[in-house]
Coordinates of C-alpha atoms in Angstrom, one line a residue:
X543 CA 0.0 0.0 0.0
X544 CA 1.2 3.5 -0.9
X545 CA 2.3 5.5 1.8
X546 CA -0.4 8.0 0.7
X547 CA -2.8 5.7 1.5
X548 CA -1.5 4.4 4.6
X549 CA -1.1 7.7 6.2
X550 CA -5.0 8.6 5.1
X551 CA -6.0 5.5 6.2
X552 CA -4.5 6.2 9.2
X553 CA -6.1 9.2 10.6
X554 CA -9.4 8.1 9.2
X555 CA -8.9 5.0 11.8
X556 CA -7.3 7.6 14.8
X557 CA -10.4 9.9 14.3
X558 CA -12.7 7.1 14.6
X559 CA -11.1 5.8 17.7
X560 CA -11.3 9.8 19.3
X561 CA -15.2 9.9 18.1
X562 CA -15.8 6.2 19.4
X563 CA -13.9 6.9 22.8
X564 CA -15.7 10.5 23.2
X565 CA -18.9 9.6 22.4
X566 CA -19.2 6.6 24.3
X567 CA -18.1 8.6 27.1
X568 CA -20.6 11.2 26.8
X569 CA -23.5 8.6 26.3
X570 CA -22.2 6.3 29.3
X571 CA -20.5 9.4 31.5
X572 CA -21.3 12.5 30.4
X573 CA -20.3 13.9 34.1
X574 CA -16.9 12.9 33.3
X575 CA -16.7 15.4 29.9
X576 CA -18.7 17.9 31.5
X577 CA -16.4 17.8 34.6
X578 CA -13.7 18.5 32.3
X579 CA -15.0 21.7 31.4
X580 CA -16.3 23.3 34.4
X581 CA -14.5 22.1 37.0
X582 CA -15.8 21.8 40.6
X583 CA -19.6 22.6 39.4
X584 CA -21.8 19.8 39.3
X585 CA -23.3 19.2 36.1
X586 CA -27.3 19.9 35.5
X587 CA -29.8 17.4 34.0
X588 CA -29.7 20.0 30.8
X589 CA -25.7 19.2 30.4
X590 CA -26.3 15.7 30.6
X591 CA -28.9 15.1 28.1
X592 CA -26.8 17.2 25.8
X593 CA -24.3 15.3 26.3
X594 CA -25.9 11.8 25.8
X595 CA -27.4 13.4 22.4
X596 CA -23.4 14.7 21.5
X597 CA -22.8 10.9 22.1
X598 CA -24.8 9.5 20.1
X599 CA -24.3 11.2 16.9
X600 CA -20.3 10.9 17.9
X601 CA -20.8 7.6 18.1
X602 CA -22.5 7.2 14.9
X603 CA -19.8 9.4 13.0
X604 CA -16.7 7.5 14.2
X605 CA -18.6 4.2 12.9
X606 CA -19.6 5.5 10.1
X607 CA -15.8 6.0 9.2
X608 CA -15.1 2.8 9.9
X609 CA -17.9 0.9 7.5
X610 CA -18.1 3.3 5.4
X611 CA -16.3 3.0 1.4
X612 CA -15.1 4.7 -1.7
X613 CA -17.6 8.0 -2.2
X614 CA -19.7 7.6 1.1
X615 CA -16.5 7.8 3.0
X616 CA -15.1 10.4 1.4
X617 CA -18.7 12.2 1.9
X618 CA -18.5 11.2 5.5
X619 CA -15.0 13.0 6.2
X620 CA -15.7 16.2 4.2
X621 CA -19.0 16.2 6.4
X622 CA -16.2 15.8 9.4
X623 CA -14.5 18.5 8.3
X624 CA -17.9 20.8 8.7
X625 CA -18.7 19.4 11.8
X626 CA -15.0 19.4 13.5
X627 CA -14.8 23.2 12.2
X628 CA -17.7 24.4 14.0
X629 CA -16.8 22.6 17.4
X630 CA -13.8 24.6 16.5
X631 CA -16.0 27.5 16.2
X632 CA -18.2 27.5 19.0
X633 CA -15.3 26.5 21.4
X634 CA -13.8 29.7 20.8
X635 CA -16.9 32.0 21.1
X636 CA -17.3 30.5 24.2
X637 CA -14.1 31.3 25.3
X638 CA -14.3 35.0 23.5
X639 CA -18.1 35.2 25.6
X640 CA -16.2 34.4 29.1
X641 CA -18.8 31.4 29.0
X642 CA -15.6 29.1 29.8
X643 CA -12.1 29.9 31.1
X644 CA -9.6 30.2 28.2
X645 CA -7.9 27.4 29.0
X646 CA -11.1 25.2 28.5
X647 CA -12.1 27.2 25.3
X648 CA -8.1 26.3 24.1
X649 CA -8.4 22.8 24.8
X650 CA -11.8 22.3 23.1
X651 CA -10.8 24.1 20.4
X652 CA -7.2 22.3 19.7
X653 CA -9.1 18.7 20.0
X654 CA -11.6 19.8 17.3
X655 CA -8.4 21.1 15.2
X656 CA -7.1 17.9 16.0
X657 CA -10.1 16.4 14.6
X658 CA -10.6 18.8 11.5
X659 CA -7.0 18.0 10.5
X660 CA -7.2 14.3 10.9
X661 CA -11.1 14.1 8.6
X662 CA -8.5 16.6 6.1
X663 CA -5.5 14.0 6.1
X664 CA -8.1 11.1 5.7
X665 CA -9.5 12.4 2.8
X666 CA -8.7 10.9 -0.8
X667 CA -7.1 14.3 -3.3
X668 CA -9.1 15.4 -6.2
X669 CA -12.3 13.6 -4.8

């Protein structure tokens, strides 16, 4: 296999793994994630059930890249790309807002850059 191809392959299979391990942890511990970014204020039923709904469609994305083929995988990660870029996006207007502490806005936003640049290497060029 071309190296090309291994390295796509690659982060198509580490940004499964990330959505897989995130969303399974919001749908099974949400409190957990939500601990993460407000520390030391317990988390309301609204957090939680946003959570569990962030986990589900996590969970379904990271699949998705995994069973996923030809076009409808390369549909799947420019979709990624969308949806990575506005985490990125609303991470840092929260943190703009003072609706998080910076250094929760900064580490939201660098794992959805991590994200947004791992759906980018994944996808196939001139597709």
């Amino acid at each position: 296999m071309p190296s090309g191809q291994v390295r796509r392959r690659n982060a198509r299979v580490l940004l499964a793994v990330i959505r897989l391990a995130n969303g399974t942890l919001g749908l099974v511990a949400p409190e957990l994630l939500i601990g993460r970014i407000e520390p030391g204020h317990p988390p309301g039923a609204s957090a939680i059930y946003a959570f569990r709904l962030f986990g589900v469609r996590t969970v379904f994305l990271g699949a998705e890249l995994l069973v996923r083929r030809d076009a409808e995988l390369q549909r799947a990660l420019r979709q990624g790309v969308v949806i990575h870029a506005s985490d990125v996006a609303t991470s840092t207007l929260l943190g703009v807002r003072h609706q998080t502490s910076p250094r929760t806005s900064a580490m939201l936003a660098a794992i959805s850059t991590v994200n947004v640049l791992l759906a980018v290497a994944a996808l196939e060029p001139n597709r």
